[in-house]
Coordinates of C-alpha atoms and ligand atoms in Angstrom, one line a residue:
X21 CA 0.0 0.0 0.0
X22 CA 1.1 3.6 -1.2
X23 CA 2.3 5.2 2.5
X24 CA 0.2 8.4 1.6
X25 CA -3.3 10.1 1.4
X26 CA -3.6 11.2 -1.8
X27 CA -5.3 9.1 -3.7
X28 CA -7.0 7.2 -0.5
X29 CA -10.6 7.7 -2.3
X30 CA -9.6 5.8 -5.3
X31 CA -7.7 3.1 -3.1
X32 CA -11.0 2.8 -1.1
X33 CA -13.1 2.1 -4.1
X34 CA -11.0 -0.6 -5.1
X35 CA -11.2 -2.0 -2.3
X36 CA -15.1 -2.3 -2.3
X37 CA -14.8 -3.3 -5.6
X38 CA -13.1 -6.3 -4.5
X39 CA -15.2 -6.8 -1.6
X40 CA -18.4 -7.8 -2.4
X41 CA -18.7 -9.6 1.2
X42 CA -18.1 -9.6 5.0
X43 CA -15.4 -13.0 3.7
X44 CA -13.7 -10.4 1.2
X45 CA -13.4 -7.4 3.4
X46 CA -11.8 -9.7 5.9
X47 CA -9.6 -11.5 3.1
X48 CA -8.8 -8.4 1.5
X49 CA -7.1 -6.7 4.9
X50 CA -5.5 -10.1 5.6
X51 CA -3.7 -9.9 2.2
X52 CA -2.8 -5.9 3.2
X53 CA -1.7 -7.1 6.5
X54 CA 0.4 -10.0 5.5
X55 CA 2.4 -7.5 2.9
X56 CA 3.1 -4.8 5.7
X57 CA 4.6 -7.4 8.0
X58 CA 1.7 -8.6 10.3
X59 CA 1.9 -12.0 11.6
X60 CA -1.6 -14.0 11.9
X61 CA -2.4 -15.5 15.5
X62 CA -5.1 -18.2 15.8
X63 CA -7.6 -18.7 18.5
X64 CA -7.3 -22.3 19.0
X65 CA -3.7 -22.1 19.2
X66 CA -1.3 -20.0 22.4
X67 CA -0.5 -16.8 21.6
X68 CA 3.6 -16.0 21.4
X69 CA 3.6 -12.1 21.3
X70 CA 6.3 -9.4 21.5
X71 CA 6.6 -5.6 22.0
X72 CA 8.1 -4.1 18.7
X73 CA 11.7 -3.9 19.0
X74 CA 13.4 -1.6 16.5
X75 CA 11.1 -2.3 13.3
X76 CA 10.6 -5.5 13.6
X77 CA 7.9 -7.8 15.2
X78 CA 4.8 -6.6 17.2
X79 CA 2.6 -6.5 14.6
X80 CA -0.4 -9.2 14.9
X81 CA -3.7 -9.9 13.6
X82 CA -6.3 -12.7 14.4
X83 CA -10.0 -13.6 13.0
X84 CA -13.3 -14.8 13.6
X85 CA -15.9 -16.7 11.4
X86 CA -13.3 -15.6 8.6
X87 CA -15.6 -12.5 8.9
X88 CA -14.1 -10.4 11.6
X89 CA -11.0 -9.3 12.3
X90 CA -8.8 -7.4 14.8
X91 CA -5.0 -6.4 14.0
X92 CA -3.0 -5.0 16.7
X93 CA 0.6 -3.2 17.1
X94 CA 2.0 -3.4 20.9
X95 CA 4.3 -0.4 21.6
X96 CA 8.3 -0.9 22.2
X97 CA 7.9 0.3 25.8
X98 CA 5.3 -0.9 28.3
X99 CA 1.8 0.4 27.1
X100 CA -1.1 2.5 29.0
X101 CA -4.2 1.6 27.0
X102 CA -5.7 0.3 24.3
X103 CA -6.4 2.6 21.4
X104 CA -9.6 0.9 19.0
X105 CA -11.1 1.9 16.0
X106 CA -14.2 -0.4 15.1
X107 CA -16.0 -0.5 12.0
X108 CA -18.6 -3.3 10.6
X109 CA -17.8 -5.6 7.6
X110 CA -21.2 -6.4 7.1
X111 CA -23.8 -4.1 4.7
X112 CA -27.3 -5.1 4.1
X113 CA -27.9 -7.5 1.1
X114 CA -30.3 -11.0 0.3
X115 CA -28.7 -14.1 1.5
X116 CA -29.2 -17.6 -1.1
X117 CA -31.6 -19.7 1.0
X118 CA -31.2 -23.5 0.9
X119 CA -32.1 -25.3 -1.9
X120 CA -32.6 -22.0 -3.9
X121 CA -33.4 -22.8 -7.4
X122 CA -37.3 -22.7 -8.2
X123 CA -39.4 -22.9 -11.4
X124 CA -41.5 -19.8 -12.6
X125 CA -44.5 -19.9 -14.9
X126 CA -42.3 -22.8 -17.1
X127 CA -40.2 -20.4 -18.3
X128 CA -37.5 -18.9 -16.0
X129 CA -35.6 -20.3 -13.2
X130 CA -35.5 -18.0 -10.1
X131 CA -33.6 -18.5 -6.7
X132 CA -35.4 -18.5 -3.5
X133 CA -33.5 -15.5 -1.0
X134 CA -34.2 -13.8 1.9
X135 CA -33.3 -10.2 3.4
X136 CA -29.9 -9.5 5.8
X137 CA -30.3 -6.6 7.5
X138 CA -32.8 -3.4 6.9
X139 CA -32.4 -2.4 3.0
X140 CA -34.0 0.0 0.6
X141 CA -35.9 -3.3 -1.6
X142 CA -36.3 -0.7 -4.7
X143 CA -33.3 -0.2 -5.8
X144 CA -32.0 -3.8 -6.2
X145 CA -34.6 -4.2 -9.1
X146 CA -33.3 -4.1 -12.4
X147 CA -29.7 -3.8 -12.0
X148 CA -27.2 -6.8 -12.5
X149 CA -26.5 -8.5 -9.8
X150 CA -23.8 -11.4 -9.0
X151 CA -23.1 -14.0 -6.0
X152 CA -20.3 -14.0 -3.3
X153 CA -19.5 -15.4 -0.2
X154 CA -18.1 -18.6 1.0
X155 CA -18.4 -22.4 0.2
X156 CA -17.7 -25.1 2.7
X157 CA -16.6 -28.3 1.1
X158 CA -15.2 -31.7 1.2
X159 CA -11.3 -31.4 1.1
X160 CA -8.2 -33.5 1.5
X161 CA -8.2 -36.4 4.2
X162 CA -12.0 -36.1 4.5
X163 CA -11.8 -32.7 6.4
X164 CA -13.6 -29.7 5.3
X165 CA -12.2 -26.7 3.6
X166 CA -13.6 -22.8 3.9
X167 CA -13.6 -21.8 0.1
X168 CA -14.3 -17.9 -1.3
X169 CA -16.1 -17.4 -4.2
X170 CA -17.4 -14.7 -6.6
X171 CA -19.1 -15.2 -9.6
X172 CA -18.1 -11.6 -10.5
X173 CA -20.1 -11.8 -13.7
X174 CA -23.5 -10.2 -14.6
X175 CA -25.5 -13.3 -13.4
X176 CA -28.8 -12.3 -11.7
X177 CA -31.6 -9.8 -12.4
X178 CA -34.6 -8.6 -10.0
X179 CA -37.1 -7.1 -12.9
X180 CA -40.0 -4.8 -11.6
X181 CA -43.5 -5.0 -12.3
X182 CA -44.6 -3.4 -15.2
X183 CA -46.2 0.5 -14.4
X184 CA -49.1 -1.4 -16.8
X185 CA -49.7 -3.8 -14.6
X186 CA -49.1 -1.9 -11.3
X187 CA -50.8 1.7 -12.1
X188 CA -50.0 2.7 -8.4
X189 CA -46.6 1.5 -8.3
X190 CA -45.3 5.4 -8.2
X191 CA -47.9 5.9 -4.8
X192 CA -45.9 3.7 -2.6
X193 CA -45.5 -0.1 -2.9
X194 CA -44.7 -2.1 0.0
X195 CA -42.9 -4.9 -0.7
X196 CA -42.9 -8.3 0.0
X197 CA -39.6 -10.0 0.3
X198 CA -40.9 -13.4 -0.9
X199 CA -43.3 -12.4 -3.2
X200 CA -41.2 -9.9 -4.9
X201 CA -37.3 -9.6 -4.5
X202 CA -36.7 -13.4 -5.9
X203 CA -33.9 -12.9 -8.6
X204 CA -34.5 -14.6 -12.2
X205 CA -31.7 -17.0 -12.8
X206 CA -32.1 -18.2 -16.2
X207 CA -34.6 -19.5 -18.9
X208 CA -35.6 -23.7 -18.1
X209 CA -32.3 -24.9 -19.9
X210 CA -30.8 -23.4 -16.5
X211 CA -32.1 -26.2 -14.4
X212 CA -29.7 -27.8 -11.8
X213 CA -27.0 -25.1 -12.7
X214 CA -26.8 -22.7 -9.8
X215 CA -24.7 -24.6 -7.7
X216 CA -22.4 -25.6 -11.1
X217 CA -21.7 -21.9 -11.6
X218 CA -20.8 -21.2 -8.1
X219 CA -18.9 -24.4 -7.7
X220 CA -17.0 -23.4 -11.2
X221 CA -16.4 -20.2 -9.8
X222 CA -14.6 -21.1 -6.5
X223 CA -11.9 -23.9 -8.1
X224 CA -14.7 -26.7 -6.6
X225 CA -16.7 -29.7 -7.5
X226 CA -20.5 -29.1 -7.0
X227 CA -20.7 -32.6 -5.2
X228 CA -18.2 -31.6 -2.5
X229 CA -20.2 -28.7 -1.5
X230 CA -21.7 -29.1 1.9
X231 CA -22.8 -25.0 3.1
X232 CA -22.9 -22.0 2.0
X233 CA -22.9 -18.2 3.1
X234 CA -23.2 -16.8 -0.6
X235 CA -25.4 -13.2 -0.9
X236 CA -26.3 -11.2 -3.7
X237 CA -24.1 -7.7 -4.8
X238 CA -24.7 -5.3 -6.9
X239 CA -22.3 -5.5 -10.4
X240 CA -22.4 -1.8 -11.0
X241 CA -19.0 -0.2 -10.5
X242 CA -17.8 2.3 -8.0
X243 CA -17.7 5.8 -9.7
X244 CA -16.3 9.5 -9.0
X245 CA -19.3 12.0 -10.0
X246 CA -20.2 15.5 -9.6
X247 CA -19.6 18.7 -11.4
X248 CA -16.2 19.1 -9.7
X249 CA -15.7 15.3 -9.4
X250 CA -17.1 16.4 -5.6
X251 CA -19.1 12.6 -4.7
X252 CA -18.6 9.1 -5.2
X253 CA -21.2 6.0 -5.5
X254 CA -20.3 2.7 -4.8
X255 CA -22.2 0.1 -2.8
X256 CA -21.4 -0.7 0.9
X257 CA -19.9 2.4 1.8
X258 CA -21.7 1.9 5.1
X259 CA -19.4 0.6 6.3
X260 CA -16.8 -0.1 4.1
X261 CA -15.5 3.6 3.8
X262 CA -14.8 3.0 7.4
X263 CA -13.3 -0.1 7.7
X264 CA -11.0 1.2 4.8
X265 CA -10.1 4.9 6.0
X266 CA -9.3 4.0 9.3
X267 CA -7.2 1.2 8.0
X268 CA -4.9 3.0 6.6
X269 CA -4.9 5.2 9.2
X270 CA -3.7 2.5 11.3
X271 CA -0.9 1.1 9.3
X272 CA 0.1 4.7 8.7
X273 CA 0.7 5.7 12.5
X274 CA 3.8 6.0 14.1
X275 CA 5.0 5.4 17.3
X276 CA 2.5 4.8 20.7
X277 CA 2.5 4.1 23.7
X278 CA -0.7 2.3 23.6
X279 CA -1.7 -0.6 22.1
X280 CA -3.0 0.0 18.7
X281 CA -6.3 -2.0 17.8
X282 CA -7.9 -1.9 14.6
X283 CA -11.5 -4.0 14.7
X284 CA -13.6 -5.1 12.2
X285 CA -17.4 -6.7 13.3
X286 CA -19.6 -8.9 11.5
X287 CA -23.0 -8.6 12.0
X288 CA -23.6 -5.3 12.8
X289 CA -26.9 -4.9 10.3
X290 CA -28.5 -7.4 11.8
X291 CA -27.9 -6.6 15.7
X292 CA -24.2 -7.4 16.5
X293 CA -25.5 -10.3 18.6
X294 CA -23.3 -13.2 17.0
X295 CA -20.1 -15.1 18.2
X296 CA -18.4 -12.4 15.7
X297 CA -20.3 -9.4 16.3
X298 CA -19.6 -6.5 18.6
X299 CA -21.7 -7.9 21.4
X300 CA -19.3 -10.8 21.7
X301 CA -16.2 -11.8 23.8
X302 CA -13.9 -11.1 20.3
X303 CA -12.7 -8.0 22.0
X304 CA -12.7 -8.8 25.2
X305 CA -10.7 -12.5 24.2
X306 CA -8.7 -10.6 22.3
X307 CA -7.0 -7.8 24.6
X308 CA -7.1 -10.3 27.5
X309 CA -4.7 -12.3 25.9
X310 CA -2.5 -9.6 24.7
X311 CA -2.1 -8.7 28.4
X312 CA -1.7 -12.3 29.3
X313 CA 0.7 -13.4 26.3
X314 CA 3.1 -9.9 27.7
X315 CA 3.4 -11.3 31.3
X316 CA 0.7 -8.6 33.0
X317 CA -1.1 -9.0 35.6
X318 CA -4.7 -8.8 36.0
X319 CA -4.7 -5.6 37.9
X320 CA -2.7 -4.3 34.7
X321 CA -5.3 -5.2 32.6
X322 CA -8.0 -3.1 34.3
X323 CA -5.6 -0.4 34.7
X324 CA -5.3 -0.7 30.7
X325 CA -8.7 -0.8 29.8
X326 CA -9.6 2.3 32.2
X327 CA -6.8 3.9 30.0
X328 CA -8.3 2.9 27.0
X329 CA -10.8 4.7 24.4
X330 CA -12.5 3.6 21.4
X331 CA -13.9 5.4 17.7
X332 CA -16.8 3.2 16.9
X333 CA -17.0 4.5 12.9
X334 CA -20.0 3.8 11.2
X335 CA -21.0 6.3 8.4
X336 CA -23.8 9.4 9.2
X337 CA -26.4 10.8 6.9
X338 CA -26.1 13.7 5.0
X339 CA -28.8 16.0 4.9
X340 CA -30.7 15.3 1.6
X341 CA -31.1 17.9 -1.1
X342 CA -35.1 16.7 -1.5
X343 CA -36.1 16.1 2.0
X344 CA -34.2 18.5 4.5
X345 CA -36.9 18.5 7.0
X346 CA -35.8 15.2 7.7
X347 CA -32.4 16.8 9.8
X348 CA -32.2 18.0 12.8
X349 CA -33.0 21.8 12.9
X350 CA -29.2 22.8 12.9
X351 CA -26.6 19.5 13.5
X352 CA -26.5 19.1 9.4
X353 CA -24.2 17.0 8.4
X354 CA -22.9 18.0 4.6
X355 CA -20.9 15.5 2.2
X356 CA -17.1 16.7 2.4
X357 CA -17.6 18.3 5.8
X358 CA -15.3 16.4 7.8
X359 CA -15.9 13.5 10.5
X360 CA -18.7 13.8 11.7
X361 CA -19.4 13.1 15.4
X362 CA -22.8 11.5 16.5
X363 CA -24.9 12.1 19.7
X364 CA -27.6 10.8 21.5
X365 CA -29.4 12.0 24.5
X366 CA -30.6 7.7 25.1
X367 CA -26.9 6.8 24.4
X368 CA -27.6 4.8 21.4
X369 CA -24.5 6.6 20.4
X370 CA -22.1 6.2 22.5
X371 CA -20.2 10.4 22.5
X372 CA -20.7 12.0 25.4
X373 CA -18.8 15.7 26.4
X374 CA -15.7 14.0 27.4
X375 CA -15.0 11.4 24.5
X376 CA -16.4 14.4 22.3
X377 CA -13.9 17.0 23.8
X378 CA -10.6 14.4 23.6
X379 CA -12.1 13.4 19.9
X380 CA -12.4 17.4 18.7
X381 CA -8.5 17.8 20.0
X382 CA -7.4 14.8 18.1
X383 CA -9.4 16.4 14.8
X384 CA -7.3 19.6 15.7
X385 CA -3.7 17.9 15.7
X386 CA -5.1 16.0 12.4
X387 CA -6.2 19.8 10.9
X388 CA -9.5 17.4 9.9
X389 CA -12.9 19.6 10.0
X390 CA -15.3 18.3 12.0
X391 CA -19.6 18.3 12.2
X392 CA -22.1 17.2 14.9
X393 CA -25.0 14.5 13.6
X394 CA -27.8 14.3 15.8
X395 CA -31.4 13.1 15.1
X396 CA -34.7 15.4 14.9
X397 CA -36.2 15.1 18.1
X398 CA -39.2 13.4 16.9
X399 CA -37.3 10.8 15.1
X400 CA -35.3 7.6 16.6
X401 CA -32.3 7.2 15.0
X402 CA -30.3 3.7 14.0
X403 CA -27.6 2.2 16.8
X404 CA -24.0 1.0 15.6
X405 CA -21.3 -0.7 17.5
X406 CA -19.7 1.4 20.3
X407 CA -22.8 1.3 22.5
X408 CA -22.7 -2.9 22.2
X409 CA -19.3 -3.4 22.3
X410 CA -19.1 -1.7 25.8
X411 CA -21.3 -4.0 27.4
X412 CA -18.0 -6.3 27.1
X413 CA -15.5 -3.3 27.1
X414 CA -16.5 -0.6 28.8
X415 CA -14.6 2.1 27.7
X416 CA -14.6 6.2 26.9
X417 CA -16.1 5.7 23.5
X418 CA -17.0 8.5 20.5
X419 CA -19.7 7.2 17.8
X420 CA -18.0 9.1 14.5
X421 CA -18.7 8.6 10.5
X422 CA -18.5 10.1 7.5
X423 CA -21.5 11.7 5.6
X424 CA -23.5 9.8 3.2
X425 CA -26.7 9.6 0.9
X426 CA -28.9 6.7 0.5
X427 CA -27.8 4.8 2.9
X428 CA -28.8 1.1 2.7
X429 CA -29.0 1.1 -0.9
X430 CA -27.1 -1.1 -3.0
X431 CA -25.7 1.9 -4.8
X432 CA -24.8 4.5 -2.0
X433 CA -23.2 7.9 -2.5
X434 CA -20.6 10.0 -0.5
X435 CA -17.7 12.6 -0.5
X436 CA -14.8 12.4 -2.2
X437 CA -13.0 14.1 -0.3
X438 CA -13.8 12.7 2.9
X439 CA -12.0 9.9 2.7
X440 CA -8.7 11.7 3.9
X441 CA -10.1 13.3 6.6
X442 CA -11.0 10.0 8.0
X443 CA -7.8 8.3 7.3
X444 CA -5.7 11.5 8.9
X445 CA -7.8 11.7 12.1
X446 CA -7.4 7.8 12.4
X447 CA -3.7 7.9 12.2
X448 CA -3.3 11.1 14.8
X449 CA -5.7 9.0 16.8
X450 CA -3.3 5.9 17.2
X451 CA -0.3 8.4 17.4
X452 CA -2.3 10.0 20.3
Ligands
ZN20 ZN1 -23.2 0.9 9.3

């Protein structure tokens, strides 16, 4: 990875590109990792860790569910806290149910799905659409082998209703996720092939295939738009222009004397409340056995975690051009406004005034703008990870983001020049 900033927005989209899945953002930052000298720990297996020494060692990752991920740095000198940035790997989408092919009208064959997470149906009609995810098979010596797989060709189409046949489709349509998302596959002659193209496509044989976590994506291509070239579109920004920005703020940052956590969830769209998620011990496991693996002691530990803070980055909305009665009366968020800092009177964000305050000082040293998100009044607002996670580690944690339009939808837009910002607060952050 290029050790600079500039061109972070088109490295981002890239990056999406590539990662069509929770599996890919987590194989895609493995690959990063593994080229800027981090060494992969294993849960199953004792953990021998070291401090850095010169510019050399220190530098660790470890996984869960091949979804999640945390990769750590542990200072040369004794550390204070633990410095975390988390972010979700996970975006909304329509999982492949079992046994998904079924016959329509004797004419098409269309695959049986159902909805992860809360998003916009609408605009998943009539665009192409591919399959990702992972295969489980059969391997060597009878065991079974975790497989990747994109199709990564236009393979899938979800055609509305005709305005003909549906005169008050333009009046608000609610719809019905078994009635009326179900992808067309092929014509009859495509009969028994769904699992031969995704077999083809991961290097398998369709007999050795015994699960699957494969979702649909969306095949149209990240873009730079605007009259200035001021926006971007791609899908999964939320939360994938997290995960990425803050990324390579962390491998950017210098010297700390804290530990340096980077943390990646599955599972956030869909509650958090998985062995993987942010409600689980993954954290917790994780920075326990750091301080184990170094020799501490327990009172260390606490000592640690009380030293300790946390960005939880999930991406904000932006006020919308068309409906800006829907933002509160004067926290605005605008696209290319800088990080932008949530609150929440009921907590579901986790800021309060002092991570706020520590938060604006770090955006300061950075020279990163900043904004204030906070919901109308009359309107509950989503949740996101730092207010879960704390239920395992309780720390000072700031809810941040970047501004965004649309999102949920398949094809989501944002700043082009946010990226940066993100990316230079991050590093100041682990430097703090
Ligand atoms: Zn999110």
């Amino acid at each position: 990875m290029e050790n600079s900033f500039k061109d972070i927005t088109n490295r981002m989209l890239t990056f999406i590109d590539q990662s069509p899945t929770c599996f890919h953002v987590i194989d895609n930052l493995k690959k990063e990792l593994a080229e800027a000298g981090y060494t992969e720990l294993h849960e199953n297996e004792e953990w021998d860790i070291a401090p850095m020494s010169g510019n050399e060692g220190g530098r660790y990752f470890v996984t869960r569910n091949d979804s999640s991920i945390i990769s750590f740095r542990i200072p040369r000198k004794d550390f204070k806290g633990f410095y975390m940035i988390a972010s979700h790997s996970d975006s909304p989408s329509f999982k492949i149910k079992e046994n998904p092919e079924m016959e329509a009208g004797g004419a098409y064959i269309k695959l049986n799905v159902e909805k992860y997470g809360g998003m916009l149906c609408a605009e998943w009609f009539d665009r192409p659409l591919s399959v990702a995810g992972r295969l489980l098979v059969k391997g060597e010596n009878g065991k079974v082998e975790t497989k990747l797989v994109n199709v990564n060709r236009n393979l899938l189409m979800i055609p509305a209703l005709a305005i003909h046949m549906n005169r008050e489709a333009n009046d608000g349509y609610k719809y019905n996720a078994q009635n009326d998302m179900l992808p067309i596959f092929g014509d009859n002659t495509a009969k028994d092939g769904f699992f031969d193209v995704v077999a083809y496509a991961a290097g398998v044989k369709k007999e050795d295939i015994l699960g699957h976590d494969l979702f649909l994506y969306n095949r149209v291509e990240p873009t730079v738009w605007g009259a200035n070239n001021e926006y971007i579109a791609s899908s999964r920004l939320d939360d994938q222009e997290c995960v990425y920005t803050t990324f390579e703020g962390f491998l950017n940052a210098g010297d700390s004397e804290n530990v340096a956590l980077h943390c990646v969830f599955d599972n956030e769209e869909v509650g958090s409340g998985t062995k993987q998620g942010a409600a689980s011990t993954f954290l917790k496991d994780t920075i326990t056995r750091i301080n184990m693996a170094l020799g501490r002691t327990d009172e260390q530990y606490y000592t640690a975690v009380a030293n300790s803070f946390m960005l939880s980055a999930d991406n904000a909305h932006a006020i919308h051009p068309n409906h800006l009665e829907k933002a509160d009366p004067v926290n605005r968020p605008v696209i290319n406004g800088g990080v932008v800092i949530k609150y929440n009177a009921n907590q579901k964000y986790t800021t309060d005034a002092v991570s706020a305050a520590t938060f604006k000082l770090m955006c300061e040293k950075a020279e990163v703008p900043y904004q204030c998100f906070t919901n109308r009044s009359d309107m509950a607002g989503g949740s996101t990870l730092g207010n879960i996670s704390t239920t395992q580690v309780a720390v000072n944690t700031v809810d941040i983001g970047l501004a965004q339009l649309a999102m949920h939808s398949p094809y989501e837009s944002a700043g082009s020049k946010d990226p940066e910002y993100m990316a230079a607060v991050a590093k100041v952050f682990y430097e703090f």
